[in-house]
Amino acid sequence: MTEQQPLPPGYSLGAMTDADVETLISWARAEGWNPGVSDVGIIRAVDPDAFIALRDGDELIGGGAILRVAPTLGFMGLFIVRPDRRSQGLGRVLWHHRRDLLLSRLEPGASIGMDGVYAMADFYARGGFRTAYRDIRYEGPAAGTVDPDVVGLDSLDREEIYRLDAELLGADRRQILERWITAPGVRVAGLLSEGRLVAFGVVRPAHVGYRFGPVLADDVDLARRVLSHLMAPIAGEQVQLDVPEVNVPGITLALGHGWQEAFGCARMYHGPAPDIDPLRVFGVTSFEFG
């Protein structure tokens, strides 16, 4: 089966229900992806059309997200076909449908990003994606100390948060970020220099432990201080940090905490890669949503 061929009789592609999304997240947990507990609800609120289902009759057998981050940037993630339905060509049809549907929701010439598992990188490349670098997940126990100069969300200018995020990640994500940084259990920390935000970090509850993201900073020392401050109240809990492999100081920072490499993805783009600065990204927001 190729992407041009139709699905077999009885199969369909369409929008996910809330129950479908919960099932997709249960599959993601089983795969070890460990999404944040509020992540999907936030994305569903910002972009209700972001979740696509593959069904056999009324039965969900696959799905994935196609987030419209901004008019010129989309992100594909959470691509899963139920294990007993794999290797039948169904996932190929689902993936190409999602890509084409997301392209139709963006402006001409827009970029689409994804963090794809290494084993699928060649498949994604045949679908028009090019690898930019790898994102590596490190995990281990939290350990940190309170930094008196690091401030919380109430002391930060929202516009400074949006500015730094857009400057480093290539799109204005304020609608997502506003919900991301105010979700239950989330902690935010930042460092200011002459009123300018020079480091910013978020840690959020995940299905297992906590996940960082985003963690953005002008240099590794600032990132270290923000991370340490965020970890002080959750010492001993498992934390996960996803770092662009090209950010060598960021990798060194993760290893310096004694964390182990647990997982990795190829950061890939369809169309022009956005103007981002991975050397100042010390923690990717989410493998699932960019």
mmCIF file of C-alpha atoms in Angstrom:
data_model
loop_
_atom_site.group_PDB
_atom_site.id
_atom_site.type_symbol
_atom_site.label_atom_id
_atom_site.label_comp_id
_atom_site.label_asym_id
_atom_site.label_seq_id
_atom_site.Cartn_x
_atom_site.Cartn_y
_atom_site.Cartn_z
ATOM 1 C CA MET A 1 0.000 0.000 0.000
ATOM 2 C CA THR A 2 1.336 3.481 -0.869
ATOM 3 C CA GLU A 3 0.176 6.886 0.225
ATOM 4 C CA GLN A 4 -1.819 7.259 -3.025
ATOM 5 C CA GLN A 5 -3.874 4.126 -2.405
ATOM 6 C CA PRO A 6 -7.166 4.376 -0.510
ATOM 7 C CA LEU A 7 -7.806 2.705 2.784
ATOM 8 C CA PRO A 8 -9.461 -0.706 2.691
ATOM 9 C CA PRO A 9 -13.273 -0.753 2.888
ATOM 10 C CA GLY A 10 -14.556 0.048 6.352
ATOM 11 C CA TYR A 11 -11.564 2.166 7.348
ATOM 12 C CA SER A 12 -11.739 5.945 7.750
ATOM 13 C CA LEU A 13 -9.750 9.034 8.726
ATOM 14 C CA GLY A 14 -11.291 11.859 10.745
ATOM 15 C CA ALA A 15 -11.297 14.035 13.813
ATOM 16 C CA MET A 16 -10.695 12.479 17.228
ATOM 17 C CA THR A 17 -13.216 12.490 20.022
ATOM 18 C CA ASP A 18 -12.160 13.168 23.605
ATOM 19 C CA ALA A 19 -12.262 9.424 24.255
ATOM 20 C CA ASP A 20 -10.045 8.824 21.214
ATOM 21 C CA VAL A 21 -7.481 11.300 22.529
ATOM 22 C CA GLU A 22 -7.416 9.580 25.913
ATOM 23 C CA THR A 23 -6.783 6.272 24.162
ATOM 24 C CA LEU A 24 -3.974 7.792 22.097
ATOM 25 C CA ILE A 25 -2.324 9.096 25.256
ATOM 26 C CA SER A 26 -2.591 5.666 26.885
ATOM 27 C CA TRP A 27 -0.755 4.234 23.868
ATOM 28 C CA ALA A 28 1.896 6.959 24.134
ATOM 29 C CA ARG A 29 2.432 6.091 27.796
ATOM 30 C CA ALA A 30 2.787 2.428 26.896
ATOM 31 C CA GLU A 31 5.463 3.395 24.346
ATOM 32 C CA GLY A 32 7.370 5.206 27.130
ATOM 33 C CA TRP A 33 6.842 8.713 25.772
ATOM 34 C CA ASN A 34 5.615 10.020 29.157
ATOM 35 C CA PRO A 35 3.683 13.152 28.107
ATOM 36 C CA GLY A 36 2.936 15.891 30.609
ATOM 37 C CA VAL A 37 -0.410 15.386 32.316
ATOM 38 C CA SER A 38 -1.854 18.645 30.938
ATOM 39 C CA ASP A 39 -0.117 18.706 27.553
ATOM 40 C CA VAL A 40 -2.841 17.222 25.386
ATOM 41 C CA GLY A 41 -5.650 19.179 27.023
ATOM 42 C CA ILE A 42 -3.749 22.396 26.344
ATOM 43 C CA ILE A 43 -3.172 21.565 22.685
ATOM 44 C CA ARG A 44 -6.782 20.455 22.246
ATOM 45 C CA ALA A 45 -7.971 23.775 23.682
ATOM 46 C CA VAL A 46 -5.683 25.823 21.412
ATOM 47 C CA ASP A 47 -6.217 23.765 18.254
ATOM 48 C CA PRO A 48 -9.326 21.528 18.420
ATOM 49 C CA ASP A 49 -8.576 20.179 14.918
ATOM 50 C CA ALA A 50 -5.093 18.956 15.849
ATOM 51 C CA PHE A 51 -5.928 15.291 16.504
ATOM 52 C CA ILE A 52 -6.602 12.866 13.634
ATOM 53 C CA ALA A 53 -7.973 9.335 14.027
ATOM 54 C CA LEU A 54 -7.618 6.201 11.919
ATOM 55 C CA ARG A 55 -10.564 3.885 12.469
ATOM 56 C CA ASP A 56 -11.637 0.430 11.432
ATOM 57 C CA GLY A 57 -15.379 0.893 11.580
ATOM 58 C CA ASP A 58 -15.942 2.527 14.963
ATOM 59 C CA GLU A 59 -12.695 1.153 16.425
ATOM 60 C CA LEU A 60 -9.707 3.467 16.883
ATOM 61 C CA ILE A 61 -6.550 1.803 15.539
ATOM 62 C CA GLY A 62 -4.229 4.780 15.038
ATOM 63 C CA GLY A 63 -3.849 8.510 15.371
ATOM 64 C CA GLY A 64 -1.635 11.529 15.657
ATOM 65 C CA ALA A 65 -1.441 15.272 16.169
ATOM 66 C CA ILE A 66 -1.073 18.015 13.560
ATOM 67 C CA LEU A 67 -0.687 21.217 15.565
ATOM 68 C CA ARG A 68 -1.004 24.580 13.823
ATOM 69 C CA VAL A 69 1.524 26.493 15.943
ATOM 70 C CA ALA A 70 1.310 29.647 13.816
ATOM 71 C CA PRO A 71 0.252 30.430 10.229
ATOM 72 C CA THR A 72 3.791 29.656 9.032
ATOM 73 C CA LEU A 73 4.655 26.769 11.382
ATOM 74 C CA GLY A 74 3.069 23.422 12.179
ATOM 75 C CA PHE A 75 4.189 20.400 14.175
ATOM 76 C CA MET A 76 3.408 16.705 13.762
ATOM 77 C CA GLY A 77 3.571 14.348 16.726
ATOM 78 C CA LEU A 78 1.989 11.481 18.665
ATOM 79 C CA PHE A 79 1.957 9.310 15.536
ATOM 80 C CA ILE A 80 0.905 5.855 16.740
ATOM 81 C CA VAL A 81 -0.693 2.833 15.123
ATOM 82 C CA ARG A 82 -1.898 0.139 17.489
ATOM 83 C CA PRO A 83 0.726 -2.623 17.568
ATOM 84 C CA ASP A 84 -1.574 -5.323 16.201
ATOM 85 C CA ARG A 85 -2.344 -3.166 13.133
ATOM 86 C CA ARG A 86 1.220 -2.261 12.179
ATOM 87 C CA SER A 87 3.092 -3.425 9.056
ATOM 88 C CA GLN A 88 -0.103 -3.333 6.977
ATOM 89 C CA GLY A 89 0.481 0.009 5.234
ATOM 90 C CA LEU A 90 -2.230 1.708 7.308
ATOM 91 C CA GLY A 91 0.194 3.958 9.167
ATOM 92 C CA ARG A 92 1.652 5.161 5.860
ATOM 93 C CA VAL A 93 -1.756 6.353 4.712
ATOM 94 C CA LEU A 94 -2.455 7.971 8.093
ATOM 95 C CA TRP A 95 0.906 9.763 8.142
ATOM 96 C CA HIS A 96 0.595 11.196 4.625
ATOM 97 C CA HIS A 97 -2.982 12.254 5.294
ATOM 98 C CA ARG A 98 -1.855 14.109 8.403
ATOM 99 C CA ARG A 99 1.032 15.805 6.582
ATOM 100 C CA ASP A 100 -1.162 16.956 3.709
ATOM 101 C CA LEU A 101 -3.986 18.091 5.979
ATOM 102 C CA LEU A 102 -1.587 20.135 8.101
ATOM 103 C CA LEU A 103 -0.068 21.729 4.995
ATOM 104 C CA SER A 104 -3.577 22.762 3.946
ATOM 105 C CA ARG A 105 -4.044 24.484 7.320
ATOM 106 C CA LEU A 106 -0.880 26.576 6.960
ATOM 107 C CA GLU A 107 0.207 29.393 4.682
ATOM 108 C CA PRO A 108 2.035 28.473 1.447
ATOM 109 C CA GLY A 109 5.726 27.877 2.104
ATOM 110 C CA ALA A 110 5.189 27.147 5.810
ATOM 111 C CA SER A 111 7.428 24.845 7.845
ATOM 112 C CA ILE A 112 6.354 21.664 9.590
ATOM 113 C CA GLY A 113 8.514 20.267 12.364
ATOM 114 C CA MET A 114 8.589 16.889 14.044
ATOM 115 C CA ASP A 115 10.675 14.898 16.495
ATOM 116 C CA GLY A 116 10.673 11.518 14.798
ATOM 117 C CA VAL A 117 12.026 8.280 16.220
ATOM 118 C CA TYR A 118 15.302 7.307 14.563
ATOM 119 C CA ALA A 119 13.927 4.098 13.079
ATOM 120 C CA MET A 120 11.386 6.107 11.068
ATOM 121 C CA ALA A 121 13.704 8.886 9.868
ATOM 122 C CA ASP A 122 14.152 7.407 6.386
ATOM 123 C CA PHE A 123 10.393 7.104 5.968
ATOM 124 C CA TYR A 124 9.906 10.714 7.013
ATOM 125 C CA ALA A 125 12.678 11.795 4.647
ATOM 126 C CA ARG A 126 10.863 10.157 1.743
ATOM 127 C CA GLY A 127 7.856 12.246 2.801
ATOM 128 C CA GLY A 128 9.795 15.494 2.354
ATOM 129 C CA PHE A 129 11.348 16.002 5.801
ATOM 130 C CA ARG A 130 15.021 16.814 6.356
ATOM 131 C CA THR A 131 16.917 16.154 9.587
ATOM 132 C CA ALA A 132 18.241 19.288 11.304
ATOM 133 C CA TYR A 133 19.788 17.633 14.390
ATOM 134 C CA ARG A 134 18.875 15.165 17.107
ATOM 135 C CA ASP A 135 17.054 15.866 20.364
ATOM 136 C CA ILE A 136 18.197 13.655 23.252
ATOM 137 C CA ARG A 137 16.217 12.881 26.400
ATOM 138 C CA TYR A 138 18.098 12.668 29.684
ATOM 139 C CA GLU A 139 16.473 11.504 32.881
ATOM 140 C CA GLY A 140 17.362 11.004 36.503
ATOM 141 C CA PRO A 141 16.639 12.261 40.024
ATOM 142 C CA ALA A 142 16.032 15.946 40.653
ATOM 143 C CA ALA A 143 18.509 17.824 42.841
ATOM 144 C CA GLY A 144 18.739 21.568 43.206
ATOM 145 C CA THR A 145 18.854 24.604 45.442
ATOM 146 C CA VAL A 146 16.793 27.765 45.654
ATOM 147 C CA ASP A 147 18.448 30.717 43.903
ATOM 148 C CA PRO A 148 17.417 34.065 45.453
ATOM 149 C CA ASP A 149 17.851 35.854 42.128
ATOM 150 C CA VAL A 150 15.589 33.513 40.167
ATOM 151 C CA VAL A 151 11.999 34.760 40.006
ATOM 152 C CA GLY A 152 8.689 33.017 39.471
ATOM 153 C CA LEU A 153 5.893 33.604 36.992
ATOM 154 C CA ASP A 154 4.257 36.391 39.003
ATOM 155 C CA SER A 155 7.443 38.470 38.685
ATOM 156 C CA LEU A 156 7.869 37.949 34.943
ATOM 157 C CA ASP A 157 6.520 40.075 32.113
ATOM 158 C CA ARG A 158 4.457 37.815 29.858
ATOM 159 C CA GLU A 159 5.618 39.756 26.782
ATOM 160 C CA GLU A 160 9.228 39.017 27.711
ATOM 161 C CA ILE A 161 8.376 35.307 27.893
ATOM 162 C CA TYR A 162 6.703 35.420 24.483
ATOM 163 C CA ARG A 163 9.609 37.426 23.029
ATOM 164 C CA LEU A 164 12.314 35.037 24.198
ATOM 165 C CA ASP A 165 10.335 31.988 23.108
ATOM 166 C CA ALA A 166 9.679 33.398 19.619
ATOM 167 C CA GLU A 167 13.281 34.599 19.267
ATOM 168 C CA LEU A 168 14.699 31.153 19.963
ATOM 169 C CA LEU A 169 11.994 28.920 18.472
ATOM 170 C CA GLY A 170 10.888 30.814 15.368
ATOM 171 C CA ALA A 171 7.172 31.455 15.995
ATOM 172 C CA ASP A 172 4.839 33.365 18.286
ATOM 173 C CA ARG A 173 3.391 30.632 20.532
ATOM 174 C CA ARG A 174 1.691 32.856 23.094
ATOM 175 C CA GLN A 175 -1.668 31.090 22.946
ATOM 176 C CA ILE A 176 -0.016 27.780 23.754
ATOM 177 C CA LEU A 177 2.454 29.228 26.259
ATOM 178 C CA GLU A 178 -0.173 31.048 28.301
ATOM 179 C CA ARG A 179 -1.926 27.769 29.023
ATOM 180 C CA TRP A 180 1.357 25.827 29.282
ATOM 181 C CA ILE A 181 2.824 27.992 32.040
ATOM 182 C CA THR A 182 -0.400 28.248 34.064
ATOM 183 C CA ALA A 183 -1.450 24.580 34.012
ATOM 184 C CA PRO A 184 -1.936 22.793 37.359
ATOM 185 C CA GLY A 185 1.300 21.794 39.075
ATOM 186 C CA VAL A 186 3.533 23.735 36.665
ATOM 187 C CA ARG A 187 6.452 25.774 38.026
ATOM 188 C CA VAL A 188 8.120 28.595 36.107
ATOM 189 C CA ALA A 189 11.443 30.284 36.783
ATOM 190 C CA GLY A 190 13.320 33.112 35.106
ATOM 191 C CA LEU A 191 16.377 35.318 35.375
ATOM 192 C CA LEU A 192 16.385 38.983 34.407
ATOM 193 C CA SER A 193 19.199 41.306 33.373
ATOM 194 C CA GLU A 194 18.309 45.004 33.237
ATOM 195 C CA GLY A 195 14.665 44.097 32.780
ATOM 196 C CA ARG A 196 15.367 41.665 29.938
ATOM 197 C CA LEU A 197 14.564 37.982 30.337
ATOM 198 C CA VAL A 198 17.812 36.056 29.774
ATOM 199 C CA ALA A 199 16.757 32.617 31.034
ATOM 200 C CA PHE A 200 13.400 30.929 31.353
ATOM 201 C CA GLY A 201 12.389 27.433 32.408
ATOM 202 C CA VAL A 202 9.268 25.366 32.998
ATOM 203 C CA VAL A 203 8.829 22.052 34.807
ATOM 204 C CA ARG A 204 5.507 20.228 34.658
ATOM 205 C CA PRO A 205 4.043 17.035 36.103
ATOM 206 C CA ALA A 206 4.223 14.060 33.733
ATOM 207 C CA HIS A 207 2.629 10.661 33.983
ATOM 208 C CA VAL A 208 5.910 9.547 35.568
ATOM 209 C CA GLY A 209 7.775 12.243 37.493
ATOM 210 C CA TYR A 210 8.297 15.622 35.855
ATOM 211 C CA ARG A 211 9.340 16.975 32.468
ATOM 212 C CA PHE A 212 11.167 20.184 31.741
ATOM 213 C CA GLY A 213 10.323 22.303 28.750
ATOM 214 C CA PRO A 214 10.915 24.807 27.499
ATOM 215 C CA VAL A 215 14.254 25.742 29.049
ATOM 216 C CA LEU A 216 15.734 28.721 27.211
ATOM 217 C CA ALA A 217 18.809 30.711 28.215
ATOM 218 C CA ASP A 218 21.521 32.955 26.837
ATOM 219 C CA ASP A 219 24.206 30.632 28.222
ATOM 220 C CA VAL A 220 24.668 27.392 30.106
ATOM 221 C CA ASP A 221 25.322 29.007 33.512
ATOM 222 C CA LEU A 222 21.967 30.776 33.375
ATOM 223 C CA ALA A 223 20.270 27.548 32.329
ATOM 224 C CA ARG A 224 21.948 25.682 35.213
ATOM 225 C CA ARG A 225 20.647 28.190 37.754
ATOM 226 C CA VAL A 226 17.094 28.037 36.438
ATOM 227 C CA LEU A 227 17.070 24.241 36.370
ATOM 228 C CA SER A 228 18.516 23.999 39.882
ATOM 229 C CA HIS A 229 15.913 26.419 41.226
ATOM 230 C CA LEU A 230 13.069 24.493 39.580
ATOM 231 C CA MET A 231 14.279 21.208 41.038
ATOM 232 C CA ALA A 232 14.646 22.365 44.631
ATOM 233 C CA PRO A 233 11.012 21.597 45.623
ATOM 234 C CA ILE A 234 10.929 18.239 43.800
ATOM 235 C CA ALA A 235 14.270 16.807 44.951
ATOM 236 C CA GLY A 236 14.467 13.058 44.436
ATOM 237 C CA GLU A 237 11.682 12.913 41.842
ATOM 238 C CA GLN A 238 12.441 11.630 38.354
ATOM 239 C CA VAL A 239 12.891 14.460 35.857
ATOM 240 C CA GLN A 240 13.349 14.425 32.088
ATOM 241 C CA LEU A 241 15.111 17.031 29.967
ATOM 242 C CA ASP A 242 15.153 16.914 26.152
ATOM 243 C CA VAL A 243 18.247 18.678 24.780
ATOM 244 C CA PRO A 244 19.273 19.432 21.171
ATOM 245 C CA GLU A 245 22.385 17.334 20.569
ATOM 246 C CA VAL A 246 24.106 20.303 18.896
ATOM 247 C CA ASN A 247 23.915 22.164 22.227
ATOM 248 C CA VAL A 248 27.041 20.564 23.695
ATOM 249 C CA PRO A 249 27.000 22.688 26.885
ATOM 250 C CA GLY A 250 23.389 21.597 27.400
ATOM 251 C CA ILE A 251 24.349 17.938 27.077
ATOM 252 C CA THR A 252 27.220 18.486 29.517
ATOM 253 C CA LEU A 253 24.777 20.134 31.929
ATOM 254 C CA ALA A 254 22.459 17.121 31.818
ATOM 255 C CA LEU A 255 25.312 14.644 32.278
ATOM 256 C CA GLY A 256 26.660 16.746 35.136
ATOM 257 C CA HIS A 257 23.491 15.970 37.079
ATOM 258 C CA GLY A 258 24.230 12.286 36.642
ATOM 259 C CA TRP A 259 21.260 11.814 34.300
ATOM 260 C CA GLN A 260 21.289 9.064 31.710
ATOM 261 C CA GLU A 261 20.353 9.184 28.051
ATOM 262 C CA ALA A 262 16.942 7.524 27.828
ATOM 263 C CA PHE A 263 15.528 8.288 24.410
ATOM 264 C CA GLY A 264 16.135 10.339 21.310
ATOM 265 C CA CYS A 265 14.455 11.756 18.238
ATOM 266 C CA ALA A 266 15.501 13.315 14.960
ATOM 267 C CA ARG A 267 14.317 16.928 14.739
ATOM 268 C CA MET A 268 13.139 17.188 11.151
ATOM 269 C CA TYR A 269 11.484 19.871 9.011
ATOM 270 C CA HIS A 270 9.307 19.870 5.931
ATOM 271 C CA GLY A 271 9.849 23.087 4.027
ATOM 272 C CA PRO A 272 12.262 25.759 5.237
ATOM 273 C CA ALA A 273 13.574 25.229 8.743
ATOM 274 C CA PRO A 274 12.451 28.060 11.050
ATOM 275 C CA ASP A 275 15.058 30.543 12.227
ATOM 276 C CA ILE A 276 15.800 29.059 15.637
ATOM 277 C CA ASP A 277 18.846 28.998 17.889
ATOM 278 C CA PRO A 278 19.282 25.467 19.307
ATOM 279 C CA LEU A 279 22.455 26.573 21.124
ATOM 280 C CA ARG A 280 20.233 28.565 23.491
ATOM 281 C CA VAL A 281 17.601 25.826 23.815
ATOM 282 C CA PHE A 282 18.535 23.772 26.886
ATOM 283 C CA GLY A 283 15.191 21.994 27.031
ATOM 284 C CA VAL A 284 12.768 21.267 24.178
ATOM 285 C CA THR A 285 9.166 22.099 25.064
ATOM 286 C CA SER A 286 7.745 18.751 23.972
ATOM 287 C CA PHE A 287 8.668 15.910 21.620
ATOM 288 C CA GLU A 288 4.948 15.645 20.842
ATOM 289 C CA PHE A 289 4.126 19.308 20.133
ATOM 290 C CA GLY A 290 7.375 21.130 19.391
#
